[in-house]
PDB file of C-alpha atoms and ligand atoms in Angstrom:
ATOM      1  CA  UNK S   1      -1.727 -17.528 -12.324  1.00  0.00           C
ATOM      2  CA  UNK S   2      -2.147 -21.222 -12.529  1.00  0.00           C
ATOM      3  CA  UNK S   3      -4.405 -23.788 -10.731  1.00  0.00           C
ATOM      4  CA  UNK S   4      -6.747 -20.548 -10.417  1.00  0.00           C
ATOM      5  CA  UNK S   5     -10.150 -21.515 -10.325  1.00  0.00           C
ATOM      6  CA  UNK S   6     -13.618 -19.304  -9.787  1.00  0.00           C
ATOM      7  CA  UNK S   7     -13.471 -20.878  -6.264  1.00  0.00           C
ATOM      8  CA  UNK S   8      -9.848 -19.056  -5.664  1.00  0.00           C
ATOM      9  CA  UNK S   9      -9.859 -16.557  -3.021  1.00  0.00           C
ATOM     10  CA  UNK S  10      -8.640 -13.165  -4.273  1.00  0.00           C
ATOM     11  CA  UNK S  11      -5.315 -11.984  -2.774  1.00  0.00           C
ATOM     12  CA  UNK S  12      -5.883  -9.479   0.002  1.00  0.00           C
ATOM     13  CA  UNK S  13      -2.831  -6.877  -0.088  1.00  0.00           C
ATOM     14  CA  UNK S  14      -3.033  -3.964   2.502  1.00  0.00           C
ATOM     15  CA  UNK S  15      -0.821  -0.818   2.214  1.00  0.00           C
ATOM     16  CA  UNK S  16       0.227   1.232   5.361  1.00  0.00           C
ATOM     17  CA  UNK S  17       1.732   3.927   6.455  1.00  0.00           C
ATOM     18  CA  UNK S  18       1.745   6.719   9.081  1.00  0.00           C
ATOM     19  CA  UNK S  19      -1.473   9.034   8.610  1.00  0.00           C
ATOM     20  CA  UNK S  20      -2.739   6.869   6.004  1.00  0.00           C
ATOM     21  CA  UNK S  21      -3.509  10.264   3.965  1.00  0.00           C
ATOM     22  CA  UNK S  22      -0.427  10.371   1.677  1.00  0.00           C
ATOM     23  CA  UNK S  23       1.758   6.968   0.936  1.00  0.00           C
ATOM     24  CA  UNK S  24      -0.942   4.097   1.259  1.00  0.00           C
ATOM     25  CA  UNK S  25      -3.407   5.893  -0.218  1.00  0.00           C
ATOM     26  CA  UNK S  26      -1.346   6.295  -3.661  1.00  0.00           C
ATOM     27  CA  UNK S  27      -0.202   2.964  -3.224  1.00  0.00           C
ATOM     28  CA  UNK S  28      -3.648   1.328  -2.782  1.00  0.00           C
ATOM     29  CA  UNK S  29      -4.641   3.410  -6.065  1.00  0.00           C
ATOM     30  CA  UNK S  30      -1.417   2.782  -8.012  1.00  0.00           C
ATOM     31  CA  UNK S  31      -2.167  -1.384  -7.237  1.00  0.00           C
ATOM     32  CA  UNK S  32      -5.708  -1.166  -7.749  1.00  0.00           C
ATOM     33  CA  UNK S  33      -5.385   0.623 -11.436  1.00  0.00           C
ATOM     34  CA  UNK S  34      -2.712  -1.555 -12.333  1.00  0.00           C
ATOM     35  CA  UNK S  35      -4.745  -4.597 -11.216  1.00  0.00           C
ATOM     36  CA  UNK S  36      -7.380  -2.901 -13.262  1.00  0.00           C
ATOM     37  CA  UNK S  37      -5.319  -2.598 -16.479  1.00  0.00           C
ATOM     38  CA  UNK S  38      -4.010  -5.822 -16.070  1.00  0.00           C
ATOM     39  CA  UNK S  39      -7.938  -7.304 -15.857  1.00  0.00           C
ATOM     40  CA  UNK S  40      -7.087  -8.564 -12.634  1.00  0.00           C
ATOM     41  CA  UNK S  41      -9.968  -6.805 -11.025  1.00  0.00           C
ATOM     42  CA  UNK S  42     -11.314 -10.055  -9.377  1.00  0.00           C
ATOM     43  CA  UNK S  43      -8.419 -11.753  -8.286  1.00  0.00           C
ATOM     44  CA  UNK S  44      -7.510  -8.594  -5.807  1.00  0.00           C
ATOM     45  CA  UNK S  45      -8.525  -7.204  -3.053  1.00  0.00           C
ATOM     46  CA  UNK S  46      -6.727  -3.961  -2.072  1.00  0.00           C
ATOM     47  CA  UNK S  47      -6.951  -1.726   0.804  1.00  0.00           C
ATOM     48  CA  UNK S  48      -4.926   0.498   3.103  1.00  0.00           C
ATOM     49  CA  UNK S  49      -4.460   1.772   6.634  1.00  0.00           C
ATOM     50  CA  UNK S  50      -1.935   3.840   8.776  1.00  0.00           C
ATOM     51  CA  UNK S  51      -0.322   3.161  11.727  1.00  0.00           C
ATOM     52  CA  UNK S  52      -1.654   6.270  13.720  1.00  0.00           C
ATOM     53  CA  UNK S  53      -5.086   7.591  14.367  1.00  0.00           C
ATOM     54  CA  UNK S  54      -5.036  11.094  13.745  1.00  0.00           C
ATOM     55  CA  UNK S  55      -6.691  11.049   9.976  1.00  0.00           C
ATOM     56  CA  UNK S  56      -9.127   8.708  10.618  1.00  0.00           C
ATOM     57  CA  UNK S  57     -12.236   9.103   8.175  1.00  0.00           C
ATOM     58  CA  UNK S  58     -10.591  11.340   5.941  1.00  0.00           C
ATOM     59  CA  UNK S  59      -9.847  11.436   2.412  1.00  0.00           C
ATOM     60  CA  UNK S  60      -6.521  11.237   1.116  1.00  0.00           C
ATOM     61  CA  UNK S  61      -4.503  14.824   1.711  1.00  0.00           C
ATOM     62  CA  UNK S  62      -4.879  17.055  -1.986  1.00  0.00           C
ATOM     63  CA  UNK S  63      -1.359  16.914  -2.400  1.00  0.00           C
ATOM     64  CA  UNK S  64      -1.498  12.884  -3.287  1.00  0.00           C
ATOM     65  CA  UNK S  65      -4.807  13.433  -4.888  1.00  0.00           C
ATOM     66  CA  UNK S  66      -2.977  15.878  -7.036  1.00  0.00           C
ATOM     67  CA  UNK S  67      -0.504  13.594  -8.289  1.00  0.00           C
ATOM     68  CA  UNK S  68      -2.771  10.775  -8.469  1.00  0.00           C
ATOM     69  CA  UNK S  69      -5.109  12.773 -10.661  1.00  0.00           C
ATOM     70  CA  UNK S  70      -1.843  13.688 -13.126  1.00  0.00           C
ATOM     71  CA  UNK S  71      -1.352  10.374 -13.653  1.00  0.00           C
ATOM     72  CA  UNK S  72      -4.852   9.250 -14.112  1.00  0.00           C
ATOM     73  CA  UNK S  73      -5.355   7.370 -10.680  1.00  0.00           C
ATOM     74  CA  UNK S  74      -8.187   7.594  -8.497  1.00  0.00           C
ATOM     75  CA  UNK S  75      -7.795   7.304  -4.832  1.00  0.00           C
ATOM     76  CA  UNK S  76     -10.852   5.789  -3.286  1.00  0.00           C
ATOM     77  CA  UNK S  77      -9.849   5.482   0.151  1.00  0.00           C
ATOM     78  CA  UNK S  78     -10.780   6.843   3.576  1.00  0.00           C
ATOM     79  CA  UNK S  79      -8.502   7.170   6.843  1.00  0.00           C
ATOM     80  CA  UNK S  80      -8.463   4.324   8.905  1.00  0.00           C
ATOM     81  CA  UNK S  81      -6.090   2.567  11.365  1.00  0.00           C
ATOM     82  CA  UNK S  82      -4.656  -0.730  11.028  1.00  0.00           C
ATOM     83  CA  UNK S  83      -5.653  -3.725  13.449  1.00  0.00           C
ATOM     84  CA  UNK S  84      -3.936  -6.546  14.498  1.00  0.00           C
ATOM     85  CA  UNK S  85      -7.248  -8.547  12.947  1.00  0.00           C
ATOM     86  CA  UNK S  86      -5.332  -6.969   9.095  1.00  0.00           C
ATOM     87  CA  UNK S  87      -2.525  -9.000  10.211  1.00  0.00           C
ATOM     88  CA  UNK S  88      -4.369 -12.299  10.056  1.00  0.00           C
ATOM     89  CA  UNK S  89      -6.649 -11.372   7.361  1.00  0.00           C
ATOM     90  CA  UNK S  90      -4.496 -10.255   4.778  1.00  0.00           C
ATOM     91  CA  UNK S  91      -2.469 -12.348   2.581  1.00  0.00           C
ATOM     92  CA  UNK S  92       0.431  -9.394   1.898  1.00  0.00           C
ATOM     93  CA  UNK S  93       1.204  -6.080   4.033  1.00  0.00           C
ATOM     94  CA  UNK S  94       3.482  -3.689   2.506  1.00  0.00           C
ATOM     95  CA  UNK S  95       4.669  -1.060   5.191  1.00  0.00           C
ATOM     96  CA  UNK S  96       6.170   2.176   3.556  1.00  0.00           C
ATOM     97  CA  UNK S  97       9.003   2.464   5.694  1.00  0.00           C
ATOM     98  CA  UNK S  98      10.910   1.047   8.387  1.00  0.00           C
ATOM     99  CA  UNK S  99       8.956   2.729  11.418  1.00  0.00           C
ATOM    100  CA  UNK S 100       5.788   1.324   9.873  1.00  0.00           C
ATOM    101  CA  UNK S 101       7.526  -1.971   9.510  1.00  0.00           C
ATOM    102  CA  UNK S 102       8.446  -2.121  13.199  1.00  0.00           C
ATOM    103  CA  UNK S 103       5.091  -0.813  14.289  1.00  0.00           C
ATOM    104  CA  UNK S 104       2.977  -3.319  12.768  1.00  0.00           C
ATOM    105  CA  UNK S 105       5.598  -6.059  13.726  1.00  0.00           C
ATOM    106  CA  UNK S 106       5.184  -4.837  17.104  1.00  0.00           C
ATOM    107  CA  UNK S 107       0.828  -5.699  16.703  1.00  0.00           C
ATOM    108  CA  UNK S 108       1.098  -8.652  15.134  1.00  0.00           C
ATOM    109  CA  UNK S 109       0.168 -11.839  16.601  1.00  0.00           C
ATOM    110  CA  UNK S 110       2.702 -14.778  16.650  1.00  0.00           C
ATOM    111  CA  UNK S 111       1.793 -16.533  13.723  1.00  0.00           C
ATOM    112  CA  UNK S 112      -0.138 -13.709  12.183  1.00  0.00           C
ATOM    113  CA  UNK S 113      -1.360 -14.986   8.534  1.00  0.00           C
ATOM    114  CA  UNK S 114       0.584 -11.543   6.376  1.00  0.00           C
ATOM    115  CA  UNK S 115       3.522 -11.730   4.731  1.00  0.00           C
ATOM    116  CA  UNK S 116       4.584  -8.264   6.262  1.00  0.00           C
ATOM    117  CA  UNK S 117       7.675  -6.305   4.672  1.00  0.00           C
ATOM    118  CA  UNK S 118       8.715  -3.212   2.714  1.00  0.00           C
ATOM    119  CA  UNK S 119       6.649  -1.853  -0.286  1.00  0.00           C
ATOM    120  CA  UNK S 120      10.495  -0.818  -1.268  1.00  0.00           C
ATOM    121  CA  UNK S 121      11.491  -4.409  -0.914  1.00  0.00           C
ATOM    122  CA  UNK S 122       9.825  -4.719  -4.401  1.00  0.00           C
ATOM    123  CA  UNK S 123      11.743  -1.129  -6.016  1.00  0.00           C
ATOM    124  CA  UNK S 124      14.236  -2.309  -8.893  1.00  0.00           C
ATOM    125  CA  UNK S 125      15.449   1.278  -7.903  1.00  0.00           C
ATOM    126  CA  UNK S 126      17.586   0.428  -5.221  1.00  0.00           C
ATOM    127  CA  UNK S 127      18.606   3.707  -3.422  1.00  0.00           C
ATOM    128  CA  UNK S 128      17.065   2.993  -0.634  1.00  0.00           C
ATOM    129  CA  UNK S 129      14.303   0.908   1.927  1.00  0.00           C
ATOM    130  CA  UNK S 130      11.709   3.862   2.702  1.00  0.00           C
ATOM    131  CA  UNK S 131       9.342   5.548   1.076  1.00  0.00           C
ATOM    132  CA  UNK S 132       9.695   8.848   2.596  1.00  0.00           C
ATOM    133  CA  UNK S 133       7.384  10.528   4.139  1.00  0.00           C
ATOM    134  CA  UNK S 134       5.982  13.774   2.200  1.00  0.00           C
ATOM    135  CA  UNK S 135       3.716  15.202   4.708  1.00  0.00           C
ATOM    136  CA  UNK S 136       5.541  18.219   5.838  1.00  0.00           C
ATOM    137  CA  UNK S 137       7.803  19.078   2.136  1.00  0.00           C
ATOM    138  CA  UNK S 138       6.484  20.362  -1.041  1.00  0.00           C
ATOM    139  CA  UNK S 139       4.681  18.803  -3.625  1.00  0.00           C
ATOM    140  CA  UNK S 140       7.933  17.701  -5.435  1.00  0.00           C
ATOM    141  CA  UNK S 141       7.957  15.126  -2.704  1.00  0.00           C
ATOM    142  CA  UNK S 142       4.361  13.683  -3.692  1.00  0.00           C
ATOM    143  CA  UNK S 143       6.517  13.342  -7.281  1.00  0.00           C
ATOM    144  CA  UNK S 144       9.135  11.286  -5.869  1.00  0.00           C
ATOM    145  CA  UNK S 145       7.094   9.086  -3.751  1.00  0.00           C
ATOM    146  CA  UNK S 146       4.288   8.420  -6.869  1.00  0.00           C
ATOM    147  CA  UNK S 147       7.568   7.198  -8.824  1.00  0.00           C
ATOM    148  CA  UNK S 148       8.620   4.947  -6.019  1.00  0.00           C
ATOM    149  CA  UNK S 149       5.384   3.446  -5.615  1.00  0.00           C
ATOM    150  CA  UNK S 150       4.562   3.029  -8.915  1.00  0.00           C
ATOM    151  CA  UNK S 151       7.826   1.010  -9.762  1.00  0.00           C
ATOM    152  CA  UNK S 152       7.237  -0.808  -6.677  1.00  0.00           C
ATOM    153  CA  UNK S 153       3.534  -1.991  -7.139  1.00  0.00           C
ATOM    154  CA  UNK S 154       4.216  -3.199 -10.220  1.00  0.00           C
ATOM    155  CA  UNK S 155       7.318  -5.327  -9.244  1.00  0.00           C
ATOM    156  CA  UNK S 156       5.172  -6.501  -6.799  1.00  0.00           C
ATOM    157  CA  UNK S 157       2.128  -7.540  -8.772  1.00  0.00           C
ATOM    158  CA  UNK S 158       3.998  -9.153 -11.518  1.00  0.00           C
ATOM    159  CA  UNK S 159       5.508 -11.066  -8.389  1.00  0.00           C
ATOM    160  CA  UNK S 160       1.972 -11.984  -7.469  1.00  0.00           C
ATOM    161  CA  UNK S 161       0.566 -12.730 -10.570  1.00  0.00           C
ATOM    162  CA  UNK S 162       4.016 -14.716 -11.123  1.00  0.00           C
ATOM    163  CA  UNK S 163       3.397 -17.477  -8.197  1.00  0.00           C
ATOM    164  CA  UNK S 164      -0.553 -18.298  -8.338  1.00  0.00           C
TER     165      UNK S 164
HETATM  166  P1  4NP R   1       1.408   9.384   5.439  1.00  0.00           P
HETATM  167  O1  4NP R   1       1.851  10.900   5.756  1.00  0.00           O
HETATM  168  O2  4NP R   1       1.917   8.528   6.562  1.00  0.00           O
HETATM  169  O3  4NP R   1       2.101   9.086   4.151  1.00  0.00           O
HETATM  170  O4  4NP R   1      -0.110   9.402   5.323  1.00  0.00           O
HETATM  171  C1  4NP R   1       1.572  11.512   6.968  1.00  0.00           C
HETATM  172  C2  4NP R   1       0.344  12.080   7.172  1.00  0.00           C
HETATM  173  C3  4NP R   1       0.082  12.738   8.370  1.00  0.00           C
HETATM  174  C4  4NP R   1       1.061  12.797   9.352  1.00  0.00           C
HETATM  175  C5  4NP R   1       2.295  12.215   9.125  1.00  0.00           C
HETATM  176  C6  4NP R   1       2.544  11.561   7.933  1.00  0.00           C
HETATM  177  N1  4NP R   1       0.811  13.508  10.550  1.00  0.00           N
HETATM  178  O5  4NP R   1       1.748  13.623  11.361  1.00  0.00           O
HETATM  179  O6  4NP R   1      -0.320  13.958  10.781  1.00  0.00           O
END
């Protein structure tokens, strides 16, 4: 975190996936309470968004609050779908699997300001790129994909703390 001055921008980081009801949501918590512990709470800001439209304005599906709550992480957000404006606002967009990847490559503008690749691309746990998708299995899913994003997100923001 050197050369950062009260005039520094924070670091926008967006999370997305499908629904934005499961995945991103638990991502955007995971970051934002490690950001907290960390007393980075001013050099962030963190968000998320899904590819598709069907959730739109709701809260995140009980199955992730459920998990999230276990492991004492809130989830403040609220369904809503990513824009190609994200793309050129935010600094970092972490897509939880390779559809999402390709769908938001397919929005972006040439040029587009995010660095835009796989939340996974961060997972010391390499058995895989995806964070799968839990909607339709049991809660043991909502287990496996908490892990994943919580070893990820904090790969990711020792990475970011690392280079500014
Ligand atoms: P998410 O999970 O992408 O992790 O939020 C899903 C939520 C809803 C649907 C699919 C995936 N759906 O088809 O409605």
């Amino acid at each position: 975190m050197d050369g950062i001055t009260p005039d520094t921008p924070p670091t926008r980081v967006l999370f997305v996936c499908l629904g934005n009801i499961c995945r991103s949501p638990l991502a955007e918590g995971v970051f934002l309470h490690l950001v907290r512990e960390a007393g980075l709470a001013d050099r962030f800001e963190v968000d998320s968004a899904g590819t598709g439209d069907w959730h739109v304005g709701e809260r995140p599906d009980a199955r992730a609050a459920a998990v999230a709550h276990r492991h004492g992480v809130e989830l403040p957000s609220r369904a809503r779908q990513v824009t190609r404006d994200d793309l050129d606002t935010f600094d970092h967009v972490l897509a939880m699997d390779r559809e999402n990847l390709r769908e938001l490559g397919r929005i972006a503008r040439p040029g587009a300001r995010a660095e835009i690749r796989l939340l996974r691309a961060h997972d010391p746990v390499r058995d895989g790129d995806d964070v799968p998708d839990p909607y339709y299995g049991g809660p043991s899913g909502f287990d496996l994909v908490y892990e994943m994003v919580h070893r990820s997100c904090s790969v990711l923001l020792a990475e970011l703390t690392a280079t500014r």
